[in-house]
GROMACS .gro file of C-alpha atoms in nm:
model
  320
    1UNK     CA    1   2.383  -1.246   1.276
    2UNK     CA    2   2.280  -1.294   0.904
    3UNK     CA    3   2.368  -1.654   0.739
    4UNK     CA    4   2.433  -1.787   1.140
    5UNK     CA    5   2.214  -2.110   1.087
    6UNK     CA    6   2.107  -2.345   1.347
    7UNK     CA    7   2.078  -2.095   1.639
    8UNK     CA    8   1.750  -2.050   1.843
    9UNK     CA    9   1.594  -1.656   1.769
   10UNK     CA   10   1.249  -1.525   1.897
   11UNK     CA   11   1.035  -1.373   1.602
   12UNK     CA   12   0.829  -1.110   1.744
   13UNK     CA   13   0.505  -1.091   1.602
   14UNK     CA   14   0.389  -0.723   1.630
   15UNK     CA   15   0.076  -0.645   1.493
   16UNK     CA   16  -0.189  -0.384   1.626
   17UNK     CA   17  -0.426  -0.485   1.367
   18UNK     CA   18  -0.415  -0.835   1.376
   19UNK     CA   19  -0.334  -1.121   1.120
   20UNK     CA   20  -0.593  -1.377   1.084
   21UNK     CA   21  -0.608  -1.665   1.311
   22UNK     CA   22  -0.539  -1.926   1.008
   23UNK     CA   23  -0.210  -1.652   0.886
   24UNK     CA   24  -0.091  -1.710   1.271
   25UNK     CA   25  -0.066  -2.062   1.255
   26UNK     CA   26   0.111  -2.050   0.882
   27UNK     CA   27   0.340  -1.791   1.029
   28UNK     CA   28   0.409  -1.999   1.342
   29UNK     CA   29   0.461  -2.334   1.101
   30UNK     CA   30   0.730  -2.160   0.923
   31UNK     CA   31   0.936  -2.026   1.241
   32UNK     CA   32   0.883  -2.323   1.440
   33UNK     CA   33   1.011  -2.567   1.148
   34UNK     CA   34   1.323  -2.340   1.167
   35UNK     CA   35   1.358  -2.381   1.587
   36UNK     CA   36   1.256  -2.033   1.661
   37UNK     CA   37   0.981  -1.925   1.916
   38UNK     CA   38   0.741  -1.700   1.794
   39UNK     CA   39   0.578  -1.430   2.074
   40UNK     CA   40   0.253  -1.279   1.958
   41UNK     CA   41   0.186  -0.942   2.057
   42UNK     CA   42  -0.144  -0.842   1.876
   43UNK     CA   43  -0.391  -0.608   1.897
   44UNK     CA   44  -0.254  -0.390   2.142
   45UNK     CA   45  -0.382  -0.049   2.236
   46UNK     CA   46  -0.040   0.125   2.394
   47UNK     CA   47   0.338   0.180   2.210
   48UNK     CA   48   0.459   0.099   2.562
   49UNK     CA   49   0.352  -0.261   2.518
   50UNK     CA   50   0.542  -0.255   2.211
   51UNK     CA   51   0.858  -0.095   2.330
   52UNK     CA   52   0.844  -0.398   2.641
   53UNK     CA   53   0.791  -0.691   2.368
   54UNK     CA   54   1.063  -0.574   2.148
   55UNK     CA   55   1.336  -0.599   2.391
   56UNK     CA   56   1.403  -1.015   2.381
   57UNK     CA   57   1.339  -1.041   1.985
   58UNK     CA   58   1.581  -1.072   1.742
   59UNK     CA   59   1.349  -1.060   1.459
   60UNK     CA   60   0.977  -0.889   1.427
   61UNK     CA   61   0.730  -0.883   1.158
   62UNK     CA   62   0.487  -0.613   1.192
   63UNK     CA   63   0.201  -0.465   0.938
   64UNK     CA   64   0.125  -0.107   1.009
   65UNK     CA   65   0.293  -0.076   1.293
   66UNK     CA   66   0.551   0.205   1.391
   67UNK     CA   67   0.947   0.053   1.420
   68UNK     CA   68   1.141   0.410   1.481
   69UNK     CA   69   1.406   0.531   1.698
   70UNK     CA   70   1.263   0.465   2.014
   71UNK     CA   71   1.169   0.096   1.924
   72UNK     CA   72   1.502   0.012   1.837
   73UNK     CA   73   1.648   0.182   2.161
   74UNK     CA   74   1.470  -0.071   2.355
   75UNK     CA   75   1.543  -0.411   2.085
   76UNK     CA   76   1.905  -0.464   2.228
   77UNK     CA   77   1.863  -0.809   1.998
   78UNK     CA   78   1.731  -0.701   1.699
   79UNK     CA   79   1.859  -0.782   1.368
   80UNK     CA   80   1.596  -0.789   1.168
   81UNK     CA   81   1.205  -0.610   1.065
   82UNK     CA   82   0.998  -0.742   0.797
   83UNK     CA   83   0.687  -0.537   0.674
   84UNK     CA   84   0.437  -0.790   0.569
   85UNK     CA   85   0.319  -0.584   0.301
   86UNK     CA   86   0.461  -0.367  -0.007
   87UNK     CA   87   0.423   0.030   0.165
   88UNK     CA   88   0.708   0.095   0.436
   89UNK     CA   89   0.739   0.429   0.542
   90UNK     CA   90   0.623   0.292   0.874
   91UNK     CA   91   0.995   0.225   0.940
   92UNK     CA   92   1.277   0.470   1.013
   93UNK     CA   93   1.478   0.343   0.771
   94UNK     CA   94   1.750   0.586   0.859
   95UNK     CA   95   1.744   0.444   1.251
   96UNK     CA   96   1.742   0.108   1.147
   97UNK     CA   97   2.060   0.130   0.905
   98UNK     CA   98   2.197   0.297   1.229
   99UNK     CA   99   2.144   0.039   1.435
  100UNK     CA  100   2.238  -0.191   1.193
  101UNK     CA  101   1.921  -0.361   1.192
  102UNK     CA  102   1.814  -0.522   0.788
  103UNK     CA  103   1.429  -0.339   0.756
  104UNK     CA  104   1.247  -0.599   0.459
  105UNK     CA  105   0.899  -0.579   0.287
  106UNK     CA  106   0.723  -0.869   0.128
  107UNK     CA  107   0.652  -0.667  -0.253
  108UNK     CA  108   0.373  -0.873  -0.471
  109UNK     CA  109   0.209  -1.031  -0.160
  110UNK     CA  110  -0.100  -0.859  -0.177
  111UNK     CA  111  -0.082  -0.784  -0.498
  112UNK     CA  112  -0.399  -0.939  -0.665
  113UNK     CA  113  -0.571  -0.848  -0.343
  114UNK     CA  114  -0.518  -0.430  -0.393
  115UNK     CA  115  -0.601  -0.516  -0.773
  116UNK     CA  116  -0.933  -0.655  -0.704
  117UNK     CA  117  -1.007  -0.409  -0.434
  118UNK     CA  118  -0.905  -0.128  -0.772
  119UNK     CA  119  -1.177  -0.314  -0.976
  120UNK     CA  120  -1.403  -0.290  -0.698
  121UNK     CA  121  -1.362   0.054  -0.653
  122UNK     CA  122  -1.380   0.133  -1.018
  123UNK     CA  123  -1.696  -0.034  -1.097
  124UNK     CA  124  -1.861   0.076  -0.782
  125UNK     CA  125  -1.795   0.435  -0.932
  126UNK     CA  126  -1.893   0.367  -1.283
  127UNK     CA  127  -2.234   0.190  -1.172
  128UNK     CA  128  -2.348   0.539  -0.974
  129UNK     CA  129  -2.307   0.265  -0.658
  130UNK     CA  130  -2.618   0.071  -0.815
  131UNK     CA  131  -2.866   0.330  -0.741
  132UNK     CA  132  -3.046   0.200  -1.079
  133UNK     CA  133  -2.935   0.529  -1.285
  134UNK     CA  134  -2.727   0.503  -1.601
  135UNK     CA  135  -2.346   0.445  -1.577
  136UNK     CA  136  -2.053   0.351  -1.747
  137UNK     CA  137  -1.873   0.043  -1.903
  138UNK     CA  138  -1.490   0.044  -1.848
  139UNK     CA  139  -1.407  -0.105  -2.148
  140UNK     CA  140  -1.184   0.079  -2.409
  141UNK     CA  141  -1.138   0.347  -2.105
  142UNK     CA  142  -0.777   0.428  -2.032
  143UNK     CA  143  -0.582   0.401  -1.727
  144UNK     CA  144  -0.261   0.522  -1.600
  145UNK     CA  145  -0.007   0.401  -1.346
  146UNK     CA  146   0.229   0.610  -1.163
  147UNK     CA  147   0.452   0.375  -1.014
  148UNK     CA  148   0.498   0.033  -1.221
  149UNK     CA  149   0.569  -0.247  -0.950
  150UNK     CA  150   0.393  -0.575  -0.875
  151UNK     CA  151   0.031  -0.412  -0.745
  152UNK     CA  152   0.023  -0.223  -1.058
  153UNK     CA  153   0.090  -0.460  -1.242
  154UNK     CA  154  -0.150  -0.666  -1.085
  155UNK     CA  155  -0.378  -0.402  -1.169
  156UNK     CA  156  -0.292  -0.404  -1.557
  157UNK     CA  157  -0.358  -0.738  -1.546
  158UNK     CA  158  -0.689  -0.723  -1.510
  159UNK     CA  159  -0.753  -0.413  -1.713
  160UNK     CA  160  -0.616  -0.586  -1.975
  161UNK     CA  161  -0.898  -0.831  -1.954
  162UNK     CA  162  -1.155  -0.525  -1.931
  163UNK     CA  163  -1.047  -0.418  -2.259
  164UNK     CA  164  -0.900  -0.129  -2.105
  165UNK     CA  165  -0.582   0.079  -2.221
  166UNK     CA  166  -0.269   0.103  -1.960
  167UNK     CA  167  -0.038   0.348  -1.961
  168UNK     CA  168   0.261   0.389  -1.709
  169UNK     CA  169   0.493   0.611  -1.582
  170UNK     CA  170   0.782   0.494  -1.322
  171UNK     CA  171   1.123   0.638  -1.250
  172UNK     CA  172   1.276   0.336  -1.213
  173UNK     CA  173   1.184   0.122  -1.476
  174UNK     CA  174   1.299   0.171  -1.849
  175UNK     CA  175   1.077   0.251  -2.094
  176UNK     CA  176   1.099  -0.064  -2.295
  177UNK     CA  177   1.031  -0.263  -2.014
  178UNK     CA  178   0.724  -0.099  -1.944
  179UNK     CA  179   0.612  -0.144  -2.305
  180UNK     CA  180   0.723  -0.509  -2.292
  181UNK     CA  181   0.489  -0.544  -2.007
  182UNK     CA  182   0.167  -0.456  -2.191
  183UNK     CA  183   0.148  -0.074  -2.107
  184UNK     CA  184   0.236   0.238  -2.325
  185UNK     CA  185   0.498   0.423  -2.149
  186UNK     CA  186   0.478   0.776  -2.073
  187UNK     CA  187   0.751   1.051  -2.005
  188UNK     CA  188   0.631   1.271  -1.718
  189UNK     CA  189   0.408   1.264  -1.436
  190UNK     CA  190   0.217   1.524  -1.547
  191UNK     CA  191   0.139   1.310  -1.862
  192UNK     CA  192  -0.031   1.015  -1.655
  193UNK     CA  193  -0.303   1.328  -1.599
  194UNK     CA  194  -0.443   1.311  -1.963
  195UNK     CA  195  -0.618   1.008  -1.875
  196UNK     CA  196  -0.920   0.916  -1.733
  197UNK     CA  197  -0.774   0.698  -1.467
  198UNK     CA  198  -0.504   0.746  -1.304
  199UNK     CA  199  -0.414   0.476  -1.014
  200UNK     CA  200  -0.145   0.600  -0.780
  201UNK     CA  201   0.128   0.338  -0.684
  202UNK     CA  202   0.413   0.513  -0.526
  203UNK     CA  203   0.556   0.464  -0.157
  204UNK     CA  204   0.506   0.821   0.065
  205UNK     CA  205   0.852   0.982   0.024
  206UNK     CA  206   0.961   1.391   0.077
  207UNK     CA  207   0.888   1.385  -0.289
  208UNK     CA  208   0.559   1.195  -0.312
  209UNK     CA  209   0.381   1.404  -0.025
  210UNK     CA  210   0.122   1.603  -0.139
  211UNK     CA  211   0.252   1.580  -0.488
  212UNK     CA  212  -0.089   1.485  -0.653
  213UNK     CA  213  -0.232   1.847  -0.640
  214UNK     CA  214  -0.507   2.034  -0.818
  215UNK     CA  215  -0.319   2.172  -1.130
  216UNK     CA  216  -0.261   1.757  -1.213
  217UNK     CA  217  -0.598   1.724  -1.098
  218UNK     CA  218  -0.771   1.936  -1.379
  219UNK     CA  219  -0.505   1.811  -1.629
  220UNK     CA  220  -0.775   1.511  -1.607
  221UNK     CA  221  -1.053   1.453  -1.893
  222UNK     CA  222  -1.388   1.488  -1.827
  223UNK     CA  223  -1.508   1.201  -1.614
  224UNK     CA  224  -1.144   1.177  -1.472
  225UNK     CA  225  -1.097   0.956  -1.164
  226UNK     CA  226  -0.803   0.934  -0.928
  227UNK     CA  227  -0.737   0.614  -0.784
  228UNK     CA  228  -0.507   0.585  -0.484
  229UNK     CA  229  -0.450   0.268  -0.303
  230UNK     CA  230  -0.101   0.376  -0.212
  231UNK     CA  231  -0.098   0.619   0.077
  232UNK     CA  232  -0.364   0.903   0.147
  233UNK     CA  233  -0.037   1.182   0.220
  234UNK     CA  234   0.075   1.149  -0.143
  235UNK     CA  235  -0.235   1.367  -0.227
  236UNK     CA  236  -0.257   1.726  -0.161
  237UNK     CA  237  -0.648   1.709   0.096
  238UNK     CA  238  -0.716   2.101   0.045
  239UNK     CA  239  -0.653   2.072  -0.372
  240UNK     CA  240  -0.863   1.767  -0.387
  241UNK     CA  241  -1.149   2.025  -0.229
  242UNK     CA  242  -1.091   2.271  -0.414
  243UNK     CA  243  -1.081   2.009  -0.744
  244UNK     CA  244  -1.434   1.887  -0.590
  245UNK     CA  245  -1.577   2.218  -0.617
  246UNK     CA  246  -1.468   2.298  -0.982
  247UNK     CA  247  -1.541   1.974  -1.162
  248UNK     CA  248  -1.856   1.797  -1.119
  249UNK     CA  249  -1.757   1.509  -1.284
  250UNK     CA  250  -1.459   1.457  -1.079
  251UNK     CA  251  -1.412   1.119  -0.860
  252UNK     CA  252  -1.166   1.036  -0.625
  253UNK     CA  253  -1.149   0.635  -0.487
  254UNK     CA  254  -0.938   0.593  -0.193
  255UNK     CA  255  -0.813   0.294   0.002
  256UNK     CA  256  -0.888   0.469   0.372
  257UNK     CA  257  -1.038   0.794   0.458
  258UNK     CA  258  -0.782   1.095   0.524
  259UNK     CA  259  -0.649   1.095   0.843
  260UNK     CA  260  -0.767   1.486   0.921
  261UNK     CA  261  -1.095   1.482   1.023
  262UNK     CA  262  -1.152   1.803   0.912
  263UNK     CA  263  -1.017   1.745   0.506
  264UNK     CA  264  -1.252   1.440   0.517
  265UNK     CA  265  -1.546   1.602   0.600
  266UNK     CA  266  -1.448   1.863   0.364
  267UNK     CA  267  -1.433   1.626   0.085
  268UNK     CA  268  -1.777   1.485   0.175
  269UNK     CA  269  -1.930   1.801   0.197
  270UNK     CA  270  -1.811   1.905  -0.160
  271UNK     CA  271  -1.961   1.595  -0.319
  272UNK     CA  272  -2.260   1.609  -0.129
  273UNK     CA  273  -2.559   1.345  -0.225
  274UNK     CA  274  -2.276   1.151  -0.443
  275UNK     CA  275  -2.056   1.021  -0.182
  276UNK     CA  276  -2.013   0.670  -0.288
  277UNK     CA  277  -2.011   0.767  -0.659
  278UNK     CA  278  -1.787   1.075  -0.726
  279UNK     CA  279  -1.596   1.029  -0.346
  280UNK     CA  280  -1.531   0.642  -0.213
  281UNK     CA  281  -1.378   0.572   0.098
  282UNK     CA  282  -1.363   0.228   0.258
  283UNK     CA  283  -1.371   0.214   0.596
  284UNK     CA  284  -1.028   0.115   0.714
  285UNK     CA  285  -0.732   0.062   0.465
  286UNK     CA  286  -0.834  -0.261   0.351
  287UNK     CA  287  -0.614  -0.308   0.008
  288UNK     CA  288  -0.395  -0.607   0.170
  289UNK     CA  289  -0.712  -0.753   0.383
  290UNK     CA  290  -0.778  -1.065   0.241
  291UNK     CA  291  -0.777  -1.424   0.348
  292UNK     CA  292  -0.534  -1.501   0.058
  293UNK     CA  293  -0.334  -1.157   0.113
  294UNK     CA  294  -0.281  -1.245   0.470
  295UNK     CA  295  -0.140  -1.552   0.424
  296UNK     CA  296   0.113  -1.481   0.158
  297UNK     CA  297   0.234  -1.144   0.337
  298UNK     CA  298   0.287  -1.355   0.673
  299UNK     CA  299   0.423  -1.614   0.558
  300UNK     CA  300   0.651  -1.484   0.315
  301UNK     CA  301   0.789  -1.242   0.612
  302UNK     CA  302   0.850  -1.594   0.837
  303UNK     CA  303   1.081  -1.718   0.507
  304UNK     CA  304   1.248  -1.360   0.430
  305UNK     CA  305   1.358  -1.401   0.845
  306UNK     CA  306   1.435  -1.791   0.853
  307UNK     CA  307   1.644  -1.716   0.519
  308UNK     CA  308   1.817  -1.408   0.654
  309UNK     CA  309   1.919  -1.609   0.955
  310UNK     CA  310   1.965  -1.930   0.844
  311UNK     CA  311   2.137  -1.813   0.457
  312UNK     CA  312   2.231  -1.499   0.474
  313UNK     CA  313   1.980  -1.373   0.203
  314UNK     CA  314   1.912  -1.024   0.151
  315UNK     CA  315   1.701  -1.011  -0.140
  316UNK     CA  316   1.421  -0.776  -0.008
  317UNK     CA  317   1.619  -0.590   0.180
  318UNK     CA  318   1.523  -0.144   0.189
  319UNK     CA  319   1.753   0.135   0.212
  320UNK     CA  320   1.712   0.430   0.335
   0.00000   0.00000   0.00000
């Protein structure tokens, strides 16, 4: 149980795309200091492998792995899942709050490293993908954030020192704090559209799926560029054609290639000969893969566990 200190657990490390050696050892620092034994099941190619791991762990940290219903059938011990990342709509929330089980993430983590991977992105775009044509400078460009948390943030950051102008729209955060941050606010989603970048920040919800469709889309100036580093489901695939085909100066810059086959080839085919310029995909979703990103994600998912158990702390904890 939670705040139960001095008791030996087994953290179950669960990750189909693995950490980096150097994170495993931090990770393993961390959990052993505490008196817990840490089983590594990584890289694995079947769920079955996962449903037999889970069953002796009373704690897991996973990345992009799947934790639903019929993962916490089989973890008879679990009290505990920690995302090492900011997204989590990899886990059932609703099945783990039945089960009584505390579902974590590890917000700001990876931060600086999804900011950075923005910029890259960005520039990449701007610069024609250095095929010695004319491009763009970013500077005095606007940008616009739905969703306000630590990545964008992270990402305001360093438009700030592009001499770029942020403006932000989230739910959850009041107005003034928004403006005390640095960025204009603004009322609507809709309104995030009038700029020329727009970076998408948002976890995928019922409400975010599919929400970014083409009447937002040609809200956008000319030279308008979505940015989404969030989740590739919170944008409408057959719009973003159809968006393609209407505006040549369109670009889209995405953290991962659609899952559909088909709406990916779709996409490429509309852009044609300026893939890489108007239409960026990298090659696996790579926002969190860095050295530095995979450290502080692991290890910060070891503490959020050792604390749970050992203080009772909460702090990160997700509802459904």
């Amino acid at each position: 149980m939670a705040g139960e200190a001095g008791k030996a657990r087994t953290v179950l490390l669960a990750t189909e795309k693995a950490f980096a050696a150097d994170a495993v050892s931090k990770i393993e620092a961390v959990t052993s200091a505490a008196g817990y034994k840490l089983v590594r099941l990584e890289n694995y190619k079947s769920k079955d492998d996962l449903l037999k791991a889970v069953a002796d762990a009373d704690a897991m940290i996973i990345r992009s792995d799947k934790v639903d219903q019929a993962v916490l059938d089989k973890a008879a011990k679990l009290k505990i899942v920690v995302r090492a990342g900011a997204g989590y709509d990899n886990i059932d929330l609703k099945a783990t709050e039945g089960k009584g089980v505390v579902s974590m993430n590890t917000p700001g983590q990876n931060a600086n490293a999804v900011a950075e991977l923005v910029f890259g992105m960005m520039i990449t775009s701007a610069r024609n993908n250095y095929d010695g044509t004319s491009g763009f400078e970013l500077v005095n460009r606007s940008i616009a954030f739905y969703g306000f948390g630590a990545v964008a943030r992270a990402v305001h950051k360093l438009a700030q020192g592009f001499g770029m102008k942020s403006f932000a729209y989230d739910p959850y955060i009041p107005a003034a704090k928004i403006a005390e941050m640095g960025a204009t606010p603004v009322a609507t989603v809709a309104g995030l559209f009038e700029h020329q970048y727009v970076s998408l920040h948002v976890p995928l919800t019922d409400e975010t799926k599919a929400s970014i469709n083409k009447a937002l889309l040609m809200k956008m100036p000319k030279g308008g560029t979505l940015i989404n580093t969030a989740r590739c489901e919170v944008v409408h695939e057959a719009d973003m054609v159809e968006v393609f085909k209407a505006r040549q100066d369109f670009c889209y810059l995405c953290d991962v290639a659609p899952d559909d086959k088909a709406a990916k080839e779709a996409m490429t085919a509309a852009v044609g000969d300026k893939f890489g310029k108007r239409l960026i995909f990298t090659a696996k979703k790579m926002g969190a893969q860095t050295l530095e990103a995979n450290d502080n994600c692991g290890v910060a998912a070891a503490n959020q566990i050792v604390a749970f158990f050992e203080k009772g702390e909460t702090r990160f904890a997700l509802k459904a």
